[in-house]
Amino acid sequence: MDIIMVNRGRNSEGSVFMIDTKDISTMELKDLKNVLKTVKDKRMELIIKLGELVHFQMLNKTLNPDELTEISFEIASQDRLMYKYGKQITYMNAASQQCSKCLQQLVENAKFCGNCGTLNPTYVDPNTVYKSCGSCSEEIHETALFCPCCGMKQGEI
């Protein structure tokens, strides 16, 4: 079963909108940046909510792990959305096939800029083997020690 993650936010007119993360590749760069900002703001609200809840529960000596875990999962969900949107923005910025440092045209599938040697951020080694992160299920390099999406140490999760 394919799970579709949806993000809610507000457009420039203040209206609520929803975005299926499967559709982010068709979004405009400006819209992606706005959605990323909305996701970051939501994450910050959740972190503040979690902190206030922990503080209140500690004062009353009534720690409720279920409540805290629920908010923690919501924060992790926002982290995954931030990673996906950020990754798409990087690819869109690099789609011009110009070096980010010297602005020279890059040869198709070039790992490095032929003019200054800067790494092409969209280069994908055809021999790379991927695995699924045991925490967030993001596809990551098989040799990765930590997941670039959720930050969890790989191996014994």
JSON list of C-alpha atoms in Angstrom, two decimals:
[
{"chain": "A", "resi": 1, "resn": "MET", "atom": "CA", "xyz": [0.00, 0.00, 0.00]},
{"chain": "A", "resi": 2, "resn": "ASP", "atom": "CA", "xyz": [1.36, 3.42, -0.96]},
{"chain": "A", "resi": 3, "resn": "ILE", "atom": "CA", "xyz": [1.17, 5.99, 1.83]},
{"chain": "A", "resi": 4, "resn": "ILE", "atom": "CA", "xyz": [0.63, 9.57, 0.73]},
{"chain": "A", "resi": 5, "resn": "MET", "atom": "CA", "xyz": [1.87, 12.22, 3.14]},
{"chain": "A", "resi": 6, "resn": "VAL", "atom": "CA", "xyz": [-0.01, 15.47, 2.98]},
{"chain": "A", "resi": 7, "resn": "ASN", "atom": "CA", "xyz": [1.11, 18.84, 4.27]},
{"chain": "A", "resi": 8, "resn": "ARG", "atom": "CA", "xyz": [-1.31, 21.63, 5.14]},
{"chain": "A", "resi": 9, "resn": "GLY", "atom": "CA", "xyz": [-0.29, 25.24, 4.82]},
{"chain": "A", "resi": 10, "resn": "ARG", "atom": "CA", "xyz": [-1.46, 28.66, 3.68]},
{"chain": "A", "resi": 11, "resn": "ASN", "atom": "CA", "xyz": [-0.90, 30.31, 0.34]},
{"chain": "A", "resi": 12, "resn": "SER", "atom": "CA", "xyz": [-0.11, 34.02, -0.14]},
{"chain": "A", "resi": 13, "resn": "GLU", "atom": "CA", "xyz": [-3.83, 34.89, 0.11]},
{"chain": "A", "resi": 14, "resn": "GLY", "atom": "CA", "xyz": [-4.07, 33.09, 3.47]},
{"chain": "A", "resi": 15, "resn": "SER", "atom": "CA", "xyz": [-6.18, 30.19, 2.18]},
{"chain": "A", "resi": 16, "resn": "VAL", "atom": "CA", "xyz": [-5.49, 26.70, 3.48]},
{"chain": "A", "resi": 17, "resn": "PHE", "atom": "CA", "xyz": [-3.98, 24.29, 0.93]},
{"chain": "A", "resi": 18, "resn": "MET", "atom": "CA", "xyz": [-2.85, 20.69, 0.96]},
{"chain": "A", "resi": 19, "resn": "ILE", "atom": "CA", "xyz": [0.07, 19.21, -0.97]},
{"chain": "A", "resi": 20, "resn": "ASP", "atom": "CA", "xyz": [0.59, 15.57, -1.76]},
{"chain": "A", "resi": 21, "resn": "THR", "atom": "CA", "xyz": [4.36, 15.04, -1.52]},
{"chain": "A", "resi": 22, "resn": "LYS", "atom": "CA", "xyz": [4.15, 12.87, -4.63]},
{"chain": "A", "resi": 23, "resn": "ASP", "atom": "CA", "xyz": [3.42, 16.10, -6.55]},
{"chain": "A", "resi": 24, "resn": "ILE", "atom": "CA", "xyz": [6.43, 18.13, -5.33]},
{"chain": "A", "resi": 25, "resn": "SER", "atom": "CA", "xyz": [8.39, 17.45, -8.52]},
{"chain": "A", "resi": 26, "resn": "THR", "atom": "CA", "xyz": [5.80, 19.45, -10.48]},
{"chain": "A", "resi": 27, "resn": "MET", "atom": "CA", "xyz": [5.76, 22.46, -8.14]},
{"chain": "A", "resi": 28, "resn": "GLU", "atom": "CA", "xyz": [7.45, 25.77, -8.91]},
{"chain": "A", "resi": 29, "resn": "LEU", "atom": "CA", "xyz": [10.63, 26.56, -6.99]},
{"chain": "A", "resi": 30, "resn": "LYS", "atom": "CA", "xyz": [9.06, 29.59, -5.28]},
{"chain": "A", "resi": 31, "resn": "ASP", "atom": "CA", "xyz": [6.09, 27.50, -4.13]},
{"chain": "A", "resi": 32, "resn": "LEU", "atom": "CA", "xyz": [8.37, 24.76, -2.80]},
{"chain": "A", "resi": 33, "resn": "LYS", "atom": "CA", "xyz": [10.33, 27.32, -0.78]},
{"chain": "A", "resi": 34, "resn": "ASN", "atom": "CA", "xyz": [7.09, 28.72, 0.67]},
{"chain": "A", "resi": 35, "resn": "VAL", "atom": "CA", "xyz": [5.86, 25.24, 1.59]},
{"chain": "A", "resi": 36, "resn": "LEU", "atom": "CA", "xyz": [9.24, 24.44, 3.16]},
{"chain": "A", "resi": 37, "resn": "LYS", "atom": "CA", "xyz": [8.96, 27.58, 5.30]},
{"chain": "A", "resi": 38, "resn": "THR", "atom": "CA", "xyz": [5.44, 26.54, 6.36]},
{"chain": "A", "resi": 39, "resn": "VAL", "atom": "CA", "xyz": [6.69, 23.06, 7.32]},
{"chain": "A", "resi": 40, "resn": "LYS", "atom": "CA", "xyz": [9.57, 24.58, 9.32]},
{"chain": "A", "resi": 41, "resn": "ASP", "atom": "CA", "xyz": [7.16, 26.91, 11.12]},
{"chain": "A", "resi": 42, "resn": "LYS", "atom": "CA", "xyz": [4.84, 24.00, 11.96]},
{"chain": "A", "resi": 43, "resn": "ARG", "atom": "CA", "xyz": [7.80, 22.00, 13.27]},
{"chain": "A", "resi": 44, "resn": "MET", "atom": "CA", "xyz": [8.82, 24.90, 15.51]},
{"chain": "A", "resi": 45, "resn": "GLU", "atom": "CA", "xyz": [5.26, 25.18, 16.86]},
{"chain": "A", "resi": 46, "resn": "LEU", "atom": "CA", "xyz": [5.34, 21.46, 17.69]},
{"chain": "A", "resi": 47, "resn": "ILE", "atom": "CA", "xyz": [8.71, 21.76, 19.44]},
{"chain": "A", "resi": 48, "resn": "ILE", "atom": "CA", "xyz": [7.40, 24.64, 21.55]},
{"chain": "A", "resi": 49, "resn": "LYS", "atom": "CA", "xyz": [4.24, 22.66, 22.33]},
{"chain": "A", "resi": 50, "resn": "LEU", "atom": "CA", "xyz": [6.34, 19.66, 23.36]},
{"chain": "A", "resi": 51, "resn": "GLY", "atom": "CA", "xyz": [8.57, 21.80, 25.57]},
{"chain": "A", "resi": 52, "resn": "GLU", "atom": "CA", "xyz": [5.62, 23.48, 27.27]},
{"chain": "A", "resi": 53, "resn": "LEU", "atom": "CA", "xyz": [3.93, 20.12, 27.83]},
{"chain": "A", "resi": 54, "resn": "VAL", "atom": "CA", "xyz": [7.07, 18.57, 29.34]},
{"chain": "A", "resi": 55, "resn": "HIS", "atom": "CA", "xyz": [7.52, 21.63, 31.57]},
{"chain": "A", "resi": 56, "resn": "PHE", "atom": "CA", "xyz": [3.90, 21.49, 32.76]},
{"chain": "A", "resi": 57, "resn": "GLN", "atom": "CA", "xyz": [4.01, 17.73, 33.35]},
{"chain": "A", "resi": 58, "resn": "MET", "atom": "CA", "xyz": [7.33, 17.98, 35.23]},
{"chain": "A", "resi": 59, "resn": "LEU", "atom": "CA", "xyz": [5.94, 20.70, 37.49]},
{"chain": "A", "resi": 60, "resn": "ASN", "atom": "CA", "xyz": [2.91, 18.55, 38.27]},
{"chain": "A", "resi": 61, "resn": "LYS", "atom": "CA", "xyz": [4.93, 15.34, 38.47]},
{"chain": "A", "resi": 62, "resn": "THR", "atom": "CA", "xyz": [2.54, 13.72, 35.96]},
{"chain": "A", "resi": 63, "resn": "LEU", "atom": "CA", "xyz": [4.75, 12.76, 33.02]},
{"chain": "A", "resi": 64, "resn": "ASN", "atom": "CA", "xyz": [2.61, 11.17, 30.28]},
{"chain": "A", "resi": 65, "resn": "PRO", "atom": "CA", "xyz": [4.91, 9.47, 27.76]},
{"chain": "A", "resi": 66, "resn": "ASP", "atom": "CA", "xyz": [2.05, 8.72, 25.33]},
{"chain": "A", "resi": 67, "resn": "GLU", "atom": "CA", "xyz": [1.25, 12.41, 24.90]},
{"chain": "A", "resi": 68, "resn": "LEU", "atom": "CA", "xyz": [4.92, 13.28, 24.47]},
{"chain": "A", "resi": 69, "resn": "THR", "atom": "CA", "xyz": [5.49, 10.45, 21.99]},
{"chain": "A", "resi": 70, "resn": "GLU", "atom": "CA", "xyz": [2.57, 11.58, 19.85]},
{"chain": "A", "resi": 71, "resn": "ILE", "atom": "CA", "xyz": [4.00, 15.09, 19.50]},
{"chain": "A", "resi": 72, "resn": "SER", "atom": "CA", "xyz": [7.46, 13.65, 18.90]},
{"chain": "A", "resi": 73, "resn": "PHE", "atom": "CA", "xyz": [6.11, 11.59, 15.99]},
{"chain": "A", "resi": 74, "resn": "GLU", "atom": "CA", "xyz": [4.49, 14.72, 14.54]},
{"chain": "A", "resi": 75, "resn": "ILE", "atom": "CA", "xyz": [7.87, 16.50, 14.73]},
{"chain": "A", "resi": 76, "resn": "ALA", "atom": "CA", "xyz": [9.55, 13.54, 12.97]},
{"chain": "A", "resi": 77, "resn": "SER", "atom": "CA", "xyz": [6.90, 13.75, 10.25]},
{"chain": "A", "resi": 78, "resn": "GLN", "atom": "CA", "xyz": [7.72, 17.43, 9.73]},
{"chain": "A", "resi": 79, "resn": "ASP", "atom": "CA", "xyz": [11.44, 16.55, 9.62]},
{"chain": "A", "resi": 80, "resn": "ARG", "atom": "CA", "xyz": [10.79, 14.09, 6.79]},
{"chain": "A", "resi": 81, "resn": "LEU", "atom": "CA", "xyz": [8.76, 16.68, 4.87]},
{"chain": "A", "resi": 82, "resn": "MET", "atom": "CA", "xyz": [11.55, 19.25, 5.34]},
{"chain": "A", "resi": 83, "resn": "TYR", "atom": "CA", "xyz": [14.08, 16.76, 4.00]},
{"chain": "A", "resi": 84, "resn": "LYS", "atom": "CA", "xyz": [11.98, 15.91, 0.93]},
{"chain": "A", "resi": 85, "resn": "TYR", "atom": "CA", "xyz": [11.21, 19.54, 0.09]},
{"chain": "A", "resi": 86, "resn": "GLY", "atom": "CA", "xyz": [14.82, 20.58, 0.66]},
{"chain": "A", "resi": 87, "resn": "LYS", "atom": "CA", "xyz": [16.06, 17.77, -1.56]},
{"chain": "A", "resi": 88, "resn": "GLN", "atom": "CA", "xyz": [13.64, 18.77, -4.34]},
{"chain": "A", "resi": 89, "resn": "ILE", "atom": "CA", "xyz": [14.73, 22.43, -4.07]},
{"chain": "A", "resi": 90, "resn": "THR", "atom": "CA", "xyz": [18.37, 21.34, -4.42]},
{"chain": "A", "resi": 91, "resn": "TYR", "atom": "CA", "xyz": [17.55, 19.36, -7.57]},
{"chain": "A", "resi": 92, "resn": "MET", "atom": "CA", "xyz": [15.56, 22.20, -9.04]},
{"chain": "A", "resi": 93, "resn": "ASN", "atom": "CA", "xyz": [18.36, 24.68, -8.37]},
{"chain": "A", "resi": 94, "resn": "ALA", "atom": "CA", "xyz": [20.84, 22.36, -10.02]},
{"chain": "A", "resi": 95, "resn": "ALA", "atom": "CA", "xyz": [18.55, 21.60, -12.96]},
{"chain": "A", "resi": 96, "resn": "SER", "atom": "CA", "xyz": [19.97, 24.59, -14.78]},
{"chain": "A", "resi": 97, "resn": "GLN", "atom": "CA", "xyz": [23.05, 22.38, -15.26]},
{"chain": "A", "resi": 98, "resn": "GLN", "atom": "CA", "xyz": [25.29, 25.24, -14.21]},
{"chain": "A", "resi": 99, "resn": "CYS", "atom": "CA", "xyz": [28.00, 24.96, -11.61]},
{"chain": "A", "resi": 100, "resn": "SER", "atom": "CA", "xyz": [26.88, 26.57, -8.34]},
{"chain": "A", "resi": 101, "resn": "LYS", "atom": "CA", "xyz": [30.35, 28.07, -7.85]},
{"chain": "A", "resi": 102, "resn": "CYS", "atom": "CA", "xyz": [31.59, 29.32, -11.25]},
{"chain": "A", "resi": 103, "resn": "LEU", "atom": "CA", "xyz": [28.28, 29.22, -13.21]},
{"chain": "A", "resi": 104, "resn": "GLN", "atom": "CA", "xyz": [29.83, 27.31, -16.13]},
{"chain": "A", "resi": 105, "resn": "GLN", "atom": "CA", "xyz": [27.68, 24.78, -17.96]},
{"chain": "A", "resi": 106, "resn": "LEU", "atom": "CA", "xyz": [28.04, 21.24, -16.62]},
{"chain": "A", "resi": 107, "resn": "VAL", "atom": "CA", "xyz": [28.45, 18.28, -18.92]},
{"chain": "A", "resi": 108, "resn": "GLU", "atom": "CA", "xyz": [25.46, 15.93, -18.60]},
{"chain": "A", "resi": 109, "resn": "ASN", "atom": "CA", "xyz": [25.96, 13.37, -15.78]},
{"chain": "A", "resi": 110, "resn": "ALA", "atom": "CA", "xyz": [29.22, 15.07, -14.71]},
{"chain": "A", "resi": 111, "resn": "LYS", "atom": "CA", "xyz": [30.27, 14.37, -11.14]},
{"chain": "A", "resi": 112, "resn": "PHE", "atom": "CA", "xyz": [32.40, 17.51, -10.96]},
{"chain": "A", "resi": 113, "resn": "CYS", "atom": "CA", "xyz": [32.50, 20.85, -12.77]},
{"chain": "A", "resi": 114, "resn": "GLY", "atom": "CA", "xyz": [35.07, 20.68, -15.58]},
{"chain": "A", "resi": 115, "resn": "ASN", "atom": "CA", "xyz": [36.03, 24.31, -14.95]},
{"chain": "A", "resi": 116, "resn": "CYS", "atom": "CA", "xyz": [36.53, 24.55, -11.17]},
{"chain": "A", "resi": 117, "resn": "GLY", "atom": "CA", "xyz": [36.11, 21.00, -9.80]},
{"chain": "A", "resi": 118, "resn": "THR", "atom": "CA", "xyz": [33.05, 21.67, -7.63]},
{"chain": "A", "resi": 119, "resn": "LEU", "atom": "CA", "xyz": [30.93, 18.58, -6.90]},
{"chain": "A", "resi": 120, "resn": "ASN", "atom": "CA", "xyz": [27.67, 18.48, -8.87]},
{"chain": "A", "resi": 121, "resn": "PRO", "atom": "CA", "xyz": [24.96, 18.14, -6.15]},
{"chain": "A", "resi": 122, "resn": "THR", "atom": "CA", "xyz": [22.63, 16.22, -8.47]},
{"chain": "A", "resi": 123, "resn": "TYR", "atom": "CA", "xyz": [25.18, 13.66, -9.62]},
{"chain": "A", "resi": 124, "resn": "VAL", "atom": "CA", "xyz": [24.04, 10.11, -8.93]},
{"chain": "A", "resi": 125, "resn": "ASP", "atom": "CA", "xyz": [26.60, 7.33, -9.22]},
{"chain": "A", "resi": 126, "resn": "PRO", "atom": "CA", "xyz": [24.96, 4.55, -11.24]},
{"chain": "A", "resi": 127, "resn": "ASN", "atom": "CA", "xyz": [26.76, 1.96, -9.08]},
{"chain": "A", "resi": 128, "resn": "THR", "atom": "CA", "xyz": [25.39, 3.28, -5.78]},
{"chain": "A", "resi": 129, "resn": "VAL", "atom": "CA", "xyz": [23.50, 0.71, -3.74]},
{"chain": "A", "resi": 130, "resn": "TYR", "atom": "CA", "xyz": [20.67, 2.00, -1.56]},
{"chain": "A", "resi": 131, "resn": "LYS", "atom": "CA", "xyz": [18.92, 0.69, 1.52]},
{"chain": "A", "resi": 132, "resn": "SER", "atom": "CA", "xyz": [15.90, 1.81, 3.46]},
{"chain": "A", "resi": 133, "resn": "CYS", "atom": "CA", "xyz": [16.44, 3.68, 6.75]},
{"chain": "A", "resi": 134, "resn": "GLY", "atom": "CA", "xyz": [15.17, 1.56, 9.63]},
{"chain": "A", "resi": 135, "resn": "SER", "atom": "CA", "xyz": [13.64, 4.61, 11.29]},
{"chain": "A", "resi": 136, "resn": "CYS", "atom": "CA", "xyz": [12.01, 6.75, 8.58]},
{"chain": "A", "resi": 137, "resn": "SER", "atom": "CA", "xyz": [12.19, 4.42, 5.53]},
{"chain": "A", "resi": 138, "resn": "GLU", "atom": "CA", "xyz": [14.01, 7.01, 3.37]},
{"chain": "A", "resi": 139, "resn": "GLU", "atom": "CA", "xyz": [16.22, 5.48, 0.67]},
{"chain": "A", "resi": 140, "resn": "ILE", "atom": "CA", "xyz": [19.84, 6.12, 1.70]},
{"chain": "A", "resi": 141, "resn": "HIS", "atom": "CA", "xyz": [23.31, 5.00, 0.62]},
{"chain": "A", "resi": 142, "resn": "GLU", "atom": "CA", "xyz": [24.05, 1.47, 1.77]},
{"chain": "A", "resi": 143, "resn": "THR", "atom": "CA", "xyz": [27.24, 2.62, 3.53]},
{"chain": "A", "resi": 144, "resn": "ALA", "atom": "CA", "xyz": [25.62, 5.58, 5.33]},
{"chain": "A", "resi": 145, "resn": "LEU", "atom": "CA", "xyz": [26.29, 5.58, 9.06]},
{"chain": "A", "resi": 146, "resn": "PHE", "atom": "CA", "xyz": [23.47, 8.08, 9.70]},
{"chain": "A", "resi": 147, "resn": "CYS", "atom": "CA", "xyz": [20.28, 8.82, 7.78]},
{"chain": "A", "resi": 148, "resn": "PRO", "atom": "CA", "xyz": [20.41, 12.26, 6.11]},
{"chain": "A", "resi": 149, "resn": "CYS", "atom": "CA", "xyz": [16.63, 12.57, 6.58]},
{"chain": "A", "resi": 150, "resn": "CYS", "atom": "CA", "xyz": [16.02, 11.68, 10.25]},
{"chain": "A", "resi": 151, "resn": "GLY", "atom": "CA", "xyz": [19.57, 11.57, 11.63]},
{"chain": "A", "resi": 152, "resn": "MET", "atom": "CA", "xyz": [19.24, 8.10, 13.12]},
{"chain": "A", "resi": 153, "resn": "LYS", "atom": "CA", "xyz": [22.34, 5.93, 13.37]},
{"chain": "A", "resi": 154, "resn": "GLN", "atom": "CA", "xyz": [22.14, 3.05, 10.94]},
{"chain": "A", "resi": 155, "resn": "GLY", "atom": "CA", "xyz": [22.87, -0.56, 11.69]},
{"chain": "A", "resi": 156, "resn": "GLU", "atom": "CA", "xyz": [21.32, -1.48, 14.99]},
{"chain": "A", "resi": 157, "resn": "ILE", "atom": "CA", "xyz": [18.05, 0.44, 15.10]}
]
